[in-house]
Amino acid sequence: MGVTVVFQWELVDGQTHQQAIQELHGRINNTGAVQEGKFYYESKFYQASDSATTRDFYTLKTSEYPVTVFARVDDSTKDKNSCIQCDSPMESLLVKLREFFTPKRTFEIRGTRFKLADFWIRPGIVTSSGSNKCVTIEIEYTPSYFADDCWPLFSELGSYILNRQIDDKPPTLMENNKQFNPGMMVQQYVEIFSRKATTQANFQQPMKQEQIQAYNTQM
Amino acid sequence: MQNDVQLAIEGQKECFIQEIALNGQETWIQPMSMSEQFGRATQRIDFGKELQDNNEVEVKKEVEASPTKAEPKENPWDEVRKSIFEALTEVRVLHDVLAVLNHNTNPAPPANPQQQPGQPPQKILQLASISGPASSSTEQLRASSVAAKKKSFLLASKVIKEGAERLERNEKQPDFHQELQYLRQHYRLRRKGEKILGDLSFRTAGSSYPALGEFEVIRDADCSRENCPLKIRLPHELQNMAWLSIKLVRCDINDSLKVDLSKVTKEETVSTYHHVISTKYKQKGYLEELRQAQHSLFTRELFSQLCREVSCYRPIVPIYMIGDHISTQIFPDTKLIIELCRKPFKAGDEMPFDRSSERRWFCLEQHLTKLLREHHAASKSCPAPHPTIATMGMTKKQRIAATKPYNLPRIERMRKTVPMIHKIIEAAKHAELLRRVEEELDSIAKEIAEPNIHIHWPIIQNPVHTSIKVHFSVAGYEMCTKQFGMHSMLLNVGINGCTAIQRDGNIVELGTDTAEMRRVIEGELLSLQVACLAGLVRIIDWTVLSSSKGCLLLAPPSSSQSITGRVSVRTENRKIRVYIEEKTTNSTPSSDLLLDPKWKVLTDNEWREVDWEKLAGANFVGKMDLMLSCLCKAVTDKVHNNP
């Protein structure tokens, strides 16, 4: 376990998700990384029946932490890291509570993981109800717990793989010598999922270009 | 008076309750009155007691009389009166007899009035044996009393002897039940129909080995006195002694590739390891047999466990299992052989070990036994689930893995169990390496006379790690090395090699070949001598111009009229060389390039090697001590001349 950062791949015009993954694999192979097994992430969005008193949340199961179920409240304050780490009976508990929390959406990421010395690189496609949403690249640097210390390494590797400039500061979540914990990784994924959910909502109601622009500026 | 509180006080109960009726009514036994108590006490006087020793008939009467005493009688004093009358009659008779006797032996009663002035008159009753009577024949009486005493002593001794003999006879009487009780202290026994069956297996200790470990206890009805009435009958397969023999054998590098086993050259056993169960206390025949049987059961379980692991464990170096042998190559030229040996059991028989190359202080077999016991213990004790609804059999680490949370590699590491065969191979590697290191250190210490090598071996050992401290010192010059701290080296012997941590903190990785270690120690010895010399030089007022590991440049004391210049000590080709700079005024061909007079230093002086081995002295530092003091002889001469 070490500092883990999740990046999102920006699709070039006319590029499908599969093509993007192909390109990513090529780039990662060029760095000298080797394939080592598969990985998956599985996330569910639970909506509370009474939104006034209870809040919506995401659960995340992953092959990297096989015995843990993460639960992350869909909070408006993104810097607050309120992640719960639960044992596997959590899911059966949620089945019993389906009156209060209804599972709305499922997100899934599957892919191949690569190992490059101390780095783990996990590129994958985010799918929700059978359709591809976006491409994410997770980079983990196992020896360090502090993103500030190893950010130059991240920016170097990340900018090569993503083929774009990366901020010279780590995400605000991990800044200021905060020790890394798996909750931070969950937080980053949930941010991506919630962003997708909102854009998906937008797609469902086709809007005019101005409306979208207006919406984006509001954001 | 209105504030009065009424208290009910009840007297202490002096009467016993005989009965409590259903309605709660208590029937009391009234306490006895004084006269009743007195009557009862008199009834208890045992008049027959005094007569018991002499007359058994009296005792019998007493026994017959005693039950009647308990009943209340009309005239309770009748018996007492009767007894007293009887006693009085007897006393009278006795008095008469004694008087007659006294009268006969003493015709002249007051013979010596001075001797017994306060002697009461003769009529008063006296017992002859207690005190010397006032008679002239005192010696006679004394003799008779001695005779009486002797007789009584004889009687008493006879009684004691008889009793002792009877006790002795009782002890030798073989008792089946006693033996059975003794056996039960060691083994679990149970009844099955007519038979008594015992259990030898380790099932209660957590073993799940399916082999039968039952024995039958038989009662030998017609046994002689010396033999034990308890016999045991063991199942056929337990009648053998079984033990594991672990051998380390020297072999070829490609030994495992050989197909034809008959062509294998004679193997040279490097070391063997046996675990001998202690025979300090010789136990009874059947216990000895049972213990052997149990030991062989344990050994067979151990071997079968190893075989099972060998069949499913695939390390890089293959492990072979042929018959009762498990063999693998632990080092390119060394093979580990675990062998299961069997031999029919005979009481008092020692295990036939090949003790020629046995190493007792690092017992691999014992380690193997310990591993199986740990395996048993682990299967027996299961950690309690916490909370109580959690899954059984999870350790605390596994329980908190979800919430910590632990990632995949860590969880995989937690689930991994290291097979016993792997552990024993590692321990064997360590044992072999340790033996090599030990041998090499011994040979170094033998070959190199000086400086001295001291080796500290640890008392407590880990099966896969040992730290050895090696100290070096130069005899007679310990103080000089002290200035630089203890000159020592730490050898960490591991599984696949050892590391040497030198005094300056350098870590040298050494392989399994001990020649590398030899090289390191030889280098260390040379640098020790040079370091020791540097310490000495400071004491005798020479100046150290430059020093590095193994090299030294010395300048003579400025006050002396030294006959030479500087002295250089170097280690070259694993030997110490000493050079002296000669003060020569001979004009040497000067250089055309370096014209400045200060560069004359480079060309003017001439270095000559000293054959220091020809100098007098016990060791290198002693020789150098002598040489350096000779070089500045002028100073000492001056000191002696001008006191």
Coordinates of C-alpha atoms in Angstrom, one line a residue, chain B residues 37 112 178 185 227 242 359 631:
Chain B
Q37 CA -23.4 -36.6 84.0
N112 CA 21.6 -51.6 108.0
Q178 CA -1.4 -50.9 42.1
Q185 CA -0.7 -41.8 35.7
N227 CA 7.6 -60.5 37.7
A242 CA 11.4 -46.1 14.9
R359 CA 26.7 -33.1 16.2
L631 CA 66.1 3.6 15.5

